[in-house]
Coordinates of N, CA and C and ligand atoms in Angstrom, one line a residue:
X1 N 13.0 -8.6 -11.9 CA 11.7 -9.0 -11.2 C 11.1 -10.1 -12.0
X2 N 10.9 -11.0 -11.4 CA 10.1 -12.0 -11.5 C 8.4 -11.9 -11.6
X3 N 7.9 -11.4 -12.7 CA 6.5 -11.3 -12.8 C 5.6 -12.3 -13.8
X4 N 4.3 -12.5 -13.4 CA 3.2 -12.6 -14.6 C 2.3 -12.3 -14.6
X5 N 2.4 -12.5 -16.2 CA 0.8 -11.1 -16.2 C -0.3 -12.0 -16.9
X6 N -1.0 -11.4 -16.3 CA -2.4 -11.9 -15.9 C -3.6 -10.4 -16.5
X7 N -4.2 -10.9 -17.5 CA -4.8 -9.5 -18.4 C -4.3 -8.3 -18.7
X8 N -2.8 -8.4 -18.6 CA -1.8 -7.0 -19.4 C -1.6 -6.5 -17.5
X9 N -1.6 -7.2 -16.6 CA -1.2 -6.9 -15.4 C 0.1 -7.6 -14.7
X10 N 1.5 -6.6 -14.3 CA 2.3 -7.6 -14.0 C 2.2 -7.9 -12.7
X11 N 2.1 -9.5 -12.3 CA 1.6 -9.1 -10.8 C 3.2 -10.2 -10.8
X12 N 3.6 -9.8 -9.1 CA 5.1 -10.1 -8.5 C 5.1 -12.1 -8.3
X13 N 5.9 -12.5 -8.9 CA 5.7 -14.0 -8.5 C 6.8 -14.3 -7.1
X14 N 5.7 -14.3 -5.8 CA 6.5 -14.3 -4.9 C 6.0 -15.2 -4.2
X15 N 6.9 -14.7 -3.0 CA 6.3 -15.7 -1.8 C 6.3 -14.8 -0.7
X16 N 5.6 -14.7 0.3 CA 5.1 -14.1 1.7 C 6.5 -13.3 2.0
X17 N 7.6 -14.3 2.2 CA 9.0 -14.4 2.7 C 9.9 -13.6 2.1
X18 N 9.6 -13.8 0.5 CA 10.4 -13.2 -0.5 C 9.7 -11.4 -1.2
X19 N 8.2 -11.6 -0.5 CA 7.9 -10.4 -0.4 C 8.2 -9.2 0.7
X20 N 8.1 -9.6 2.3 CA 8.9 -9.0 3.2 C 10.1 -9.1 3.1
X21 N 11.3 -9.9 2.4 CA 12.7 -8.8 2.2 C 12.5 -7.9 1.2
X22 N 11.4 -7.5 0.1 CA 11.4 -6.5 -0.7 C 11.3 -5.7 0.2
X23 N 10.4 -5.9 1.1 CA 10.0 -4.4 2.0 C 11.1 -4.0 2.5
X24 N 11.8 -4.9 2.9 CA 12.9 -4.4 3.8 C 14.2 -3.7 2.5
X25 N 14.6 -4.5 1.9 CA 14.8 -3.7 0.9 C 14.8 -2.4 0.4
X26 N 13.2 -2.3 0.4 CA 12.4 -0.8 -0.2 C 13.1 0.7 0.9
X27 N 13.2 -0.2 2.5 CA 13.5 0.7 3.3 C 15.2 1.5 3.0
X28 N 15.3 0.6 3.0 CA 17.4 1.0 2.6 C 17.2 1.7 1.0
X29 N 16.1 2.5 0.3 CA 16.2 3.1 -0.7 C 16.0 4.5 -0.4
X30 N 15.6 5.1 -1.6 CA 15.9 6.9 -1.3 C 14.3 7.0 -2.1
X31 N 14.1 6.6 -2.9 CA 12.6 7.5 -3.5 C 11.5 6.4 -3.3
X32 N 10.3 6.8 -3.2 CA 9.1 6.1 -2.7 C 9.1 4.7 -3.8
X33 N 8.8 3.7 -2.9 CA 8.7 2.5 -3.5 C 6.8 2.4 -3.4
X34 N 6.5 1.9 -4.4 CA 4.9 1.8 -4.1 C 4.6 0.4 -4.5
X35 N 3.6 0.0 -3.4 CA 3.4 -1.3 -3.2 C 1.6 -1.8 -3.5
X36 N 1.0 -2.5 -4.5 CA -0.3 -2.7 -4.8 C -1.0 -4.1 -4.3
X37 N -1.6 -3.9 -4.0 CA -2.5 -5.3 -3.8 C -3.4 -5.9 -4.3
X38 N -3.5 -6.1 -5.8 CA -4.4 -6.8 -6.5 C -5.1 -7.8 -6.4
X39 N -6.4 -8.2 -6.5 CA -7.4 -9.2 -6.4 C -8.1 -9.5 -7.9
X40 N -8.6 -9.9 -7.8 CA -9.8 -10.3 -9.5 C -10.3 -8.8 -9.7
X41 N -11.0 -8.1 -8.4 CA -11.9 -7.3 -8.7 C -11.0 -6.1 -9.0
X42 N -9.4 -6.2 -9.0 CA -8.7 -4.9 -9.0 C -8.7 -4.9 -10.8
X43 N -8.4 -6.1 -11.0 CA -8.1 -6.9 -12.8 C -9.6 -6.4 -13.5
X44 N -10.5 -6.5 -13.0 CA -12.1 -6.3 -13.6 C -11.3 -4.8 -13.5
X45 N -11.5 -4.0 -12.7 CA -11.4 -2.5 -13.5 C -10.4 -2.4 -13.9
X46 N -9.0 -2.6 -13.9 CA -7.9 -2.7 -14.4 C -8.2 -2.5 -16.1
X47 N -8.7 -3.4 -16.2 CA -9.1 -3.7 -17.6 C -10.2 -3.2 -18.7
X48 N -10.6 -1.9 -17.9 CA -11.7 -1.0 -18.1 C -11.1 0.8 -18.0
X49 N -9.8 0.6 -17.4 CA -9.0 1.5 -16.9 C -7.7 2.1 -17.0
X50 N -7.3 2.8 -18.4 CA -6.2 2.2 -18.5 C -5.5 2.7 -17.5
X51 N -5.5 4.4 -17.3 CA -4.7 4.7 -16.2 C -4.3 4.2 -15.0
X52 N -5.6 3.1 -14.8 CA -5.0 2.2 -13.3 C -4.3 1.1 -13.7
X53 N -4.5 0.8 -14.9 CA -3.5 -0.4 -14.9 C -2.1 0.0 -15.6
X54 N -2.1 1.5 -16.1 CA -0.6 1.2 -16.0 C 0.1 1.5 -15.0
X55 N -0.5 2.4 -13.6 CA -0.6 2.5 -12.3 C 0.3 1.1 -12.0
X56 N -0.6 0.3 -12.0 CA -0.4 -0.7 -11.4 C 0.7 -1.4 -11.7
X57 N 0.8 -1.3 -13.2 CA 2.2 -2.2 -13.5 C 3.9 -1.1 -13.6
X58 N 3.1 0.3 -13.0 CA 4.5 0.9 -12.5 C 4.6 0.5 -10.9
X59 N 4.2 -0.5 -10.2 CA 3.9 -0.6 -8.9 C 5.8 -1.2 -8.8
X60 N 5.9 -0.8 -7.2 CA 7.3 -1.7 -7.3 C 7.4 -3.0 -6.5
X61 N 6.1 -3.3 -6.0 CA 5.5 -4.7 -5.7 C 4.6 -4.7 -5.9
X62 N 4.1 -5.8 -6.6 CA 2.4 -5.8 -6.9 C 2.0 -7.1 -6.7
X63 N 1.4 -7.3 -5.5 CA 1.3 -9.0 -4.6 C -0.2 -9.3 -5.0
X64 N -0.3 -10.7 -5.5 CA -1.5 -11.4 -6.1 C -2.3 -11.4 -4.9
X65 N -3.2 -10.6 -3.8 CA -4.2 -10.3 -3.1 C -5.3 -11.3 -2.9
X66 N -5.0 -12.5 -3.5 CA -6.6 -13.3 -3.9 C -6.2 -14.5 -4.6
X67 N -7.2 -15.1 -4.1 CA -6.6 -16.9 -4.8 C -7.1 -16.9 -5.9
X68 N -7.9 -16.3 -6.5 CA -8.4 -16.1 -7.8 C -7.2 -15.5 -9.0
X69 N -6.5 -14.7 -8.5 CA -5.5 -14.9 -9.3 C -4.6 -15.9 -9.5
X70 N -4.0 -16.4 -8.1 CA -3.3 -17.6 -8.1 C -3.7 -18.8 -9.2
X71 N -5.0 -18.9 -9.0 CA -6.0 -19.8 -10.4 C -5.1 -19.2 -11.5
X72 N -6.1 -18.4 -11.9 CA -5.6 -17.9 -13.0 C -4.5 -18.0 -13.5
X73 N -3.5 -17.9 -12.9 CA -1.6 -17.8 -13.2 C -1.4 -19.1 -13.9
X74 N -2.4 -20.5 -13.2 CA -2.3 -21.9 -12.8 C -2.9 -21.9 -14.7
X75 N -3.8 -21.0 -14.8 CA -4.6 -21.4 -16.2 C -3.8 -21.2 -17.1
X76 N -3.2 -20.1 -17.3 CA -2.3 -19.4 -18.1 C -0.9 -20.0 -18.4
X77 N -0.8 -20.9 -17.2 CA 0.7 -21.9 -17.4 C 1.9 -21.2 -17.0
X78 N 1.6 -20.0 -15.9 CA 2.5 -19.6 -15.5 C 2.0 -19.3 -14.0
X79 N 2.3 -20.2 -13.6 CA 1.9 -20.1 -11.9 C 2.7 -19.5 -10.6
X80 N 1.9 -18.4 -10.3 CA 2.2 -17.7 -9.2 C 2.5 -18.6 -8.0
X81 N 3.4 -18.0 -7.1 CA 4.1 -19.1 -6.0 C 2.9 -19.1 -5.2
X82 N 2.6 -18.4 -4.5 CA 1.0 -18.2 -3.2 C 0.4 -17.0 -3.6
X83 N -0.6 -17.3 -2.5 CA -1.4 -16.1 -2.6 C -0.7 -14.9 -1.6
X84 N -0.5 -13.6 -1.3 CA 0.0 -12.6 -0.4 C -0.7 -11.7 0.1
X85 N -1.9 -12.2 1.2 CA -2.6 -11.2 1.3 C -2.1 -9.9 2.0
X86 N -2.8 -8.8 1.4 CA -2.6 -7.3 1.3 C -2.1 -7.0 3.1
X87 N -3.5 -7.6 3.6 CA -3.6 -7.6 5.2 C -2.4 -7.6 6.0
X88 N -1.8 -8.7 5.7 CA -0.5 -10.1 6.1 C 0.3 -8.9 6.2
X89 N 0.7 -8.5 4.9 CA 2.0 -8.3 4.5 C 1.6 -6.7 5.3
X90 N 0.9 -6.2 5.4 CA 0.8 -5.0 5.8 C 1.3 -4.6 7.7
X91 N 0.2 -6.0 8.4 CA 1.1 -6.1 9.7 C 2.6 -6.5 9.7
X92 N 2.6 -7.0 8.6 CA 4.2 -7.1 8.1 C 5.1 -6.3 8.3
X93 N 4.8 -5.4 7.4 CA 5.1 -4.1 7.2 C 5.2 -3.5 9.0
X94 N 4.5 -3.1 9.4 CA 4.1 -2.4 10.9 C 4.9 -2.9 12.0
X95 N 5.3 -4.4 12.0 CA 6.0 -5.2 13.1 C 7.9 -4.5 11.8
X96 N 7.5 -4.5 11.4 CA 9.3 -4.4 10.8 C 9.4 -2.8 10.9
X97 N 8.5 -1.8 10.8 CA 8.5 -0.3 11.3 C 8.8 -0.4 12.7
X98 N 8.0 -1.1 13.4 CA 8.3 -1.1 15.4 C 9.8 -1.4 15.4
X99 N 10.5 -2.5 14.5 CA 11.7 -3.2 15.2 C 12.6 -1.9 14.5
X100 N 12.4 -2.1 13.0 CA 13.4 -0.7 12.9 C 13.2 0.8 12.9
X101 N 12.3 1.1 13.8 CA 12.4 3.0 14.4 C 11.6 3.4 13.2
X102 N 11.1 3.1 12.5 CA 10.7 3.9 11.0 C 9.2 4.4 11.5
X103 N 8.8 5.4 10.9 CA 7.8 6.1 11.0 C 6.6 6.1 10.1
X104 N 5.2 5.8 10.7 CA 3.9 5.4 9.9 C 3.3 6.5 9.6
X105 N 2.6 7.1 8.9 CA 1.5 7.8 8.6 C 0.6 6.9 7.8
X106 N -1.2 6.8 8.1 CA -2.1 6.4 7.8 C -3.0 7.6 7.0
X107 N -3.6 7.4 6.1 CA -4.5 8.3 5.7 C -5.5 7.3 4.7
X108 N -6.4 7.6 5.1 CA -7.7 7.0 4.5 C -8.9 6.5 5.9
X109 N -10.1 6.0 5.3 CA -11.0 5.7 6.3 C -11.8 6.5 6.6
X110 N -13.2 6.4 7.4 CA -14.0 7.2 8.1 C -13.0 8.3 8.9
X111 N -14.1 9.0 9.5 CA -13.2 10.0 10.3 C -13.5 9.0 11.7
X112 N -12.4 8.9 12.2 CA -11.9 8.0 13.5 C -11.2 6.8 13.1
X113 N -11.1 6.6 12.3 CA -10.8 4.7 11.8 C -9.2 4.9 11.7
X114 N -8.6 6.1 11.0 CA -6.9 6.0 11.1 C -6.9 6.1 12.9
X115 N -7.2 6.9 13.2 CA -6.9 7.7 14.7 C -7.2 6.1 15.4
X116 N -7.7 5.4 15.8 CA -8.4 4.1 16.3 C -7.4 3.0 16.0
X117 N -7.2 3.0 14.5 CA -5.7 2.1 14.3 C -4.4 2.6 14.8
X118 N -4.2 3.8 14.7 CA -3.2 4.5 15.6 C -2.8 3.8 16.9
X119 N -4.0 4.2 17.6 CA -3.9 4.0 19.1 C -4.1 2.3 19.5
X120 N -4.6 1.5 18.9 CA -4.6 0.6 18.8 C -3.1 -0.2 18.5
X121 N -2.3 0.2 17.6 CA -0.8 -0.3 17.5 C -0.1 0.2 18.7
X122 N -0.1 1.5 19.0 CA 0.7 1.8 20.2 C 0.3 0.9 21.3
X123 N -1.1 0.6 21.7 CA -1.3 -0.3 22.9 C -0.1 -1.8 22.4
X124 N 0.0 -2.1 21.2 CA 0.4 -3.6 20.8 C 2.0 -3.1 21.2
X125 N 2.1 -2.0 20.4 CA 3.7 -2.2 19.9 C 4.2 -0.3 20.9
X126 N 4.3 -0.5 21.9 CA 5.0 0.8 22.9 C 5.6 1.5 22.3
X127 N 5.2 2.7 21.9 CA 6.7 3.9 21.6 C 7.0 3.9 20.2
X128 N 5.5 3.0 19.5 CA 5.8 2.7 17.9 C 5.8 4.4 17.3
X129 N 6.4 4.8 16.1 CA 6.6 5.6 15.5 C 5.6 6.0 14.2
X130 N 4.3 6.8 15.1 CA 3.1 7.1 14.3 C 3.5 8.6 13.8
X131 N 3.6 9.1 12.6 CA 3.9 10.0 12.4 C 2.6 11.2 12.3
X132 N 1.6 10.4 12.0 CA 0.0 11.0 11.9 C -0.8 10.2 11.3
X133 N -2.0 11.0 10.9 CA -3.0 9.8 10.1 C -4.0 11.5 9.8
X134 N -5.0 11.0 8.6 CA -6.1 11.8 8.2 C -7.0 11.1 7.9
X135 N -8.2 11.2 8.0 CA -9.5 10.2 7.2 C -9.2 10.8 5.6
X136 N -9.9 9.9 5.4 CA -10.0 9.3 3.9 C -11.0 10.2 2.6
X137 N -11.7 11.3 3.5 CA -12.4 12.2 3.0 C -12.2 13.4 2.9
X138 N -11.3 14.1 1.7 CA -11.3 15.4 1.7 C -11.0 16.2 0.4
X139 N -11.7 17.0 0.5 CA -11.7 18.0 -1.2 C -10.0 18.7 -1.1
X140 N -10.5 18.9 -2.4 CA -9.1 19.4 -3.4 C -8.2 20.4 -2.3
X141 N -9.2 21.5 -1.4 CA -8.1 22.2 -0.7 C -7.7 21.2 0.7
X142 N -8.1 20.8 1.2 CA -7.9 19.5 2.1 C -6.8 19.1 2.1
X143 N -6.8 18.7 0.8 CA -6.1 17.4 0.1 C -4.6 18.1 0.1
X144 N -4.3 19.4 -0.2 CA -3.2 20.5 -0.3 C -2.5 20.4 1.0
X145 N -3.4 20.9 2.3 CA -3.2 20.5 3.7 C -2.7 19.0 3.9
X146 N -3.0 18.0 3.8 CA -2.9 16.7 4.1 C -1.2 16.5 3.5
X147 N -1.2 16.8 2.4 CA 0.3 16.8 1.6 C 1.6 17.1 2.6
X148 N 1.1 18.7 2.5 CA 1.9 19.8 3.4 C 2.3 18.9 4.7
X149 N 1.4 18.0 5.1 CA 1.5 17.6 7.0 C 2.0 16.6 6.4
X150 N 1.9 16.0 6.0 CA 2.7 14.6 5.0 C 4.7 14.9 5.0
X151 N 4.2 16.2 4.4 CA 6.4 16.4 3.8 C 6.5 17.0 4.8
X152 N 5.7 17.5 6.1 CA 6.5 17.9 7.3 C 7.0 16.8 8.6
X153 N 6.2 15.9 8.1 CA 6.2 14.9 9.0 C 7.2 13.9 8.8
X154 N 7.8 14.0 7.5 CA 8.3 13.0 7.0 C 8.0 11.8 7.1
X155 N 7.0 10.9 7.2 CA 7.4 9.2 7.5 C 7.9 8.5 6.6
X156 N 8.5 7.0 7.2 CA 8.9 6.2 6.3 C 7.6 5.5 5.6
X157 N 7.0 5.1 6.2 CA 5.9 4.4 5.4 C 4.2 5.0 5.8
X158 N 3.8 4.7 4.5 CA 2.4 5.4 4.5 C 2.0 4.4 3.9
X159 N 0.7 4.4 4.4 CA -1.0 3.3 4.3 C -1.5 4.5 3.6
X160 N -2.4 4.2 2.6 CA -3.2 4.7 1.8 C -4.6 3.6 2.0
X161 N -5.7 3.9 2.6 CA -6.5 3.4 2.2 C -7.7 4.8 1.7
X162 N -7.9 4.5 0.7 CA -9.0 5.3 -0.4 C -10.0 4.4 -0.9
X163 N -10.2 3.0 -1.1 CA -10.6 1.9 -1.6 C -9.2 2.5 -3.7
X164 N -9.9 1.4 -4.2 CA -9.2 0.9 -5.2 C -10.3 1.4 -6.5
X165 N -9.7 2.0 -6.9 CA -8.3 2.7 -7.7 C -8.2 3.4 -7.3
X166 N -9.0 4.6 -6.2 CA -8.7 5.8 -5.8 C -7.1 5.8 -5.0
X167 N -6.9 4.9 -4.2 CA -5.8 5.2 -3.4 C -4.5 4.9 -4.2
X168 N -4.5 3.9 -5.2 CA -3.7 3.6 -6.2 C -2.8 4.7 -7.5
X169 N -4.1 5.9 -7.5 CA -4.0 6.7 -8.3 C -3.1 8.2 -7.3
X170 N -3.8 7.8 -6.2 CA -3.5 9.0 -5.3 C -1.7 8.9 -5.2
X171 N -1.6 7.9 -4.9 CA -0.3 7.3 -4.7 C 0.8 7.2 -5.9
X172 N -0.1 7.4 -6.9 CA 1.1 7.7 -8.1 C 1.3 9.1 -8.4
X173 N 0.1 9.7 -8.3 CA 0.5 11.6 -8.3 C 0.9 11.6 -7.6
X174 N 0.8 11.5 -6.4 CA 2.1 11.5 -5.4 C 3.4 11.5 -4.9
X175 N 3.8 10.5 -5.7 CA 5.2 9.3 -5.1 C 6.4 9.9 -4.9
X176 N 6.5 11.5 -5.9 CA 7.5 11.9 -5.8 C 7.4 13.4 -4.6
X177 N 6.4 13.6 -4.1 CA 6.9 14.2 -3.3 C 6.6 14.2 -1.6
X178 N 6.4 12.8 -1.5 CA 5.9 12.7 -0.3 C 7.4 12.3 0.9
X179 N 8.3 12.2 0.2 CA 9.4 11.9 0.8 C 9.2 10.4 1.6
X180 N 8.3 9.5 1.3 CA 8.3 8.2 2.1 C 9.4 7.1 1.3
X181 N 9.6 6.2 2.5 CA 10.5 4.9 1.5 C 9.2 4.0 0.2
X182 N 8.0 4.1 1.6 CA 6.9 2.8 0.8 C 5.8 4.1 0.8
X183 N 4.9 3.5 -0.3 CA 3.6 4.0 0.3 C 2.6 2.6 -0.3
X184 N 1.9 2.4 1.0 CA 1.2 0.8 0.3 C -0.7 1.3 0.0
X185 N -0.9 0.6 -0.9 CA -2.6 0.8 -0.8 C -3.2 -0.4 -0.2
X186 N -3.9 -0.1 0.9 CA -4.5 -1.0 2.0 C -5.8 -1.7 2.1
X187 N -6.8 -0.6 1.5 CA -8.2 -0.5 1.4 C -8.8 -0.8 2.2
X188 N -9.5 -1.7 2.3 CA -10.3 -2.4 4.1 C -9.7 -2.4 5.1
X189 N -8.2 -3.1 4.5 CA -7.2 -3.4 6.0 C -7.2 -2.6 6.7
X190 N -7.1 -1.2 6.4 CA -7.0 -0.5 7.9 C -8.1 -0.6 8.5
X191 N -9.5 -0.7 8.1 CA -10.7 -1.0 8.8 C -10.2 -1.9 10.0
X192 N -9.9 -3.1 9.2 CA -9.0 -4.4 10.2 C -8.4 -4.1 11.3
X193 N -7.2 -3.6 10.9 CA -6.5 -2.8 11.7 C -7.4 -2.1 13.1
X194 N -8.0 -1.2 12.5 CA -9.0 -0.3 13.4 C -9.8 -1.2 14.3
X195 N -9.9 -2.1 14.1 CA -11.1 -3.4 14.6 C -12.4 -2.6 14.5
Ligands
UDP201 N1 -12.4 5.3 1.6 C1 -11.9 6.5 1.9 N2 -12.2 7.5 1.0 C2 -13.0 7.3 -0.1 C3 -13.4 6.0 -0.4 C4 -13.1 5.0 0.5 O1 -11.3 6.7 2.9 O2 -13.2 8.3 -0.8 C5 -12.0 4.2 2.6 C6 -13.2 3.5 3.2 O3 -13.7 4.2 4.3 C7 -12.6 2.2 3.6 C8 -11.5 2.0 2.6 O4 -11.3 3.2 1.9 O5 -12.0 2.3 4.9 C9 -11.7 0.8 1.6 O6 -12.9 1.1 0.9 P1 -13.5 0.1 -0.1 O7 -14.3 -0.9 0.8 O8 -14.3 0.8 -1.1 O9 -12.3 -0.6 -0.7 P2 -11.7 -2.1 -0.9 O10 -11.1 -2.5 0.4 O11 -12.9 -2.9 -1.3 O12 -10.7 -1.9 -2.0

C-alpha cells in the first residue's frame, strides 16, 4: 500500500479511480475490510486519541476526506494524489452494490434517517439489496440486538454512521464478527443520503 502519514496517520495515496477498484477488490475477500474517512478534524482527535488513531491506521482504506490534508501531504513533501471525498466514494460504493447483487445494511442516524435513505435508494436503484438499517442511538443491550440482526442478515456492506470516532471504534470491535466484505464510517453522509 501506498500511504503517507500525516501526524503518525497512514492516510491511502490514491485516486477516486484507484480507490473504487479497492472496493471492488474488498468485495472478492472473506473477512471485513474497513474503510475510514479522515479530514483535519479526524487528525485533531487522532492525535489526542491513541485508540483511534491506531484504529485508523489498522483501516484497510483510509481516503484523505478533505483538502486540508491534501495541503498538508504538499507541506510534508509527500503529496497525496486528490482529495476522496467520504460522500463520493460511498455512492460509489452503493451504485457498485446495485450492479453486483450485494447487500446494504445502514446503521447510524436519528431515528428515521437510515429508514428514509433506505427507501430513497430503492426509488433510485429498483430491487436494490437493503439488508436493514437501525438508528444510531442505542444502549449496551440494544446494541447486543442490533449485532444479532446484523449476523442474521448477513450484508455485504455496512454504513456505520455514529459521527467520528464513535463509529470508527464501533467498527473495529466489531470487524470480526459481523460477517460483512466492507464496513465504511460515513458520518453526515448518510444524512446526505437521507436528504
Ligand atoms: N450519530 C449517531 N449516534 C451517535 C452520534 C451521532 O447516530 O451517538 C449520527 C448523527 O445522527 C449523524 C452522524 O452520526 O447522522 C454524524 O454525526 P456527526 O455530525 O457528529 O459526525 P461527522 O459527520 O461530523 O463526523
Amino acid at each position: 500500500r501506498d500511504t503517507v502519514e500525516i501526524v503518525g496517520i497512514n492516510i491511502d495515496k490514491v485516486t477516486f479511480e484507484e480507490a473504487e477498484d479497492r472496493l471492488l477488490d474488498f468485495l472478492r475477500q472473506d473477512e471485513t475490510k474497513m474503510i475510514f474517512t479522515p479530514n483535519s478534524e479526524f487528525l485533531v482527535d487522532a492525535v489526542k486519541d491513541r485508540d483511534f488513531s491506531e484504529i485508523l491506521n489498522d483501516g484497510d482504506l483510509v481516503i484523505p476526506d478533505g483538502i486540508g490534508l491534501v495541503i498538508a501531504s504538499k507541506f510534508y513533501g509527500m503529496p497525496l494524489k486528490e482529495k476522496v471525498a467520504g460522500c463520493e466514494l460511498m455512492t460509489k460504493l452503493i451504485e457498485i452494490a446495485y450492479s453486483e447483487k450485494k447487500s446494504i445494511y445502514f446503521l447510524g442516524g436519528k431515528e428515521g434517517v437510515a429508514e428514509e435513505a433506505s427507501q430513497r435508494l430503492n426509488d433510485k436503484y429498483p430491487g436494490i439489496k437493503i439488508a436493514g438499517f437501525h438508528n444510531g442511538y442505542f444502549d449496551e443491550e440494544e446494541e447486543k440486538n442490533i449485532i444479532d440482526d446484523i449476523i442474521q442478515k448477513r450484508p455485504d456492506i455496512i454504513f456505520v454512521a455514529l459521527g467520528a470516532p464513535k463509529q470508527e471504534k464501533w467498527i473495529y470491535n466489531n470487524r470480526h464478527r459481523l460477517g460483512a466484505k466492507i464496513a465504511m464510517g460515513v458520518g453526515g453522509s448518510l444524512d446526505i443520503l437521507a436528504g
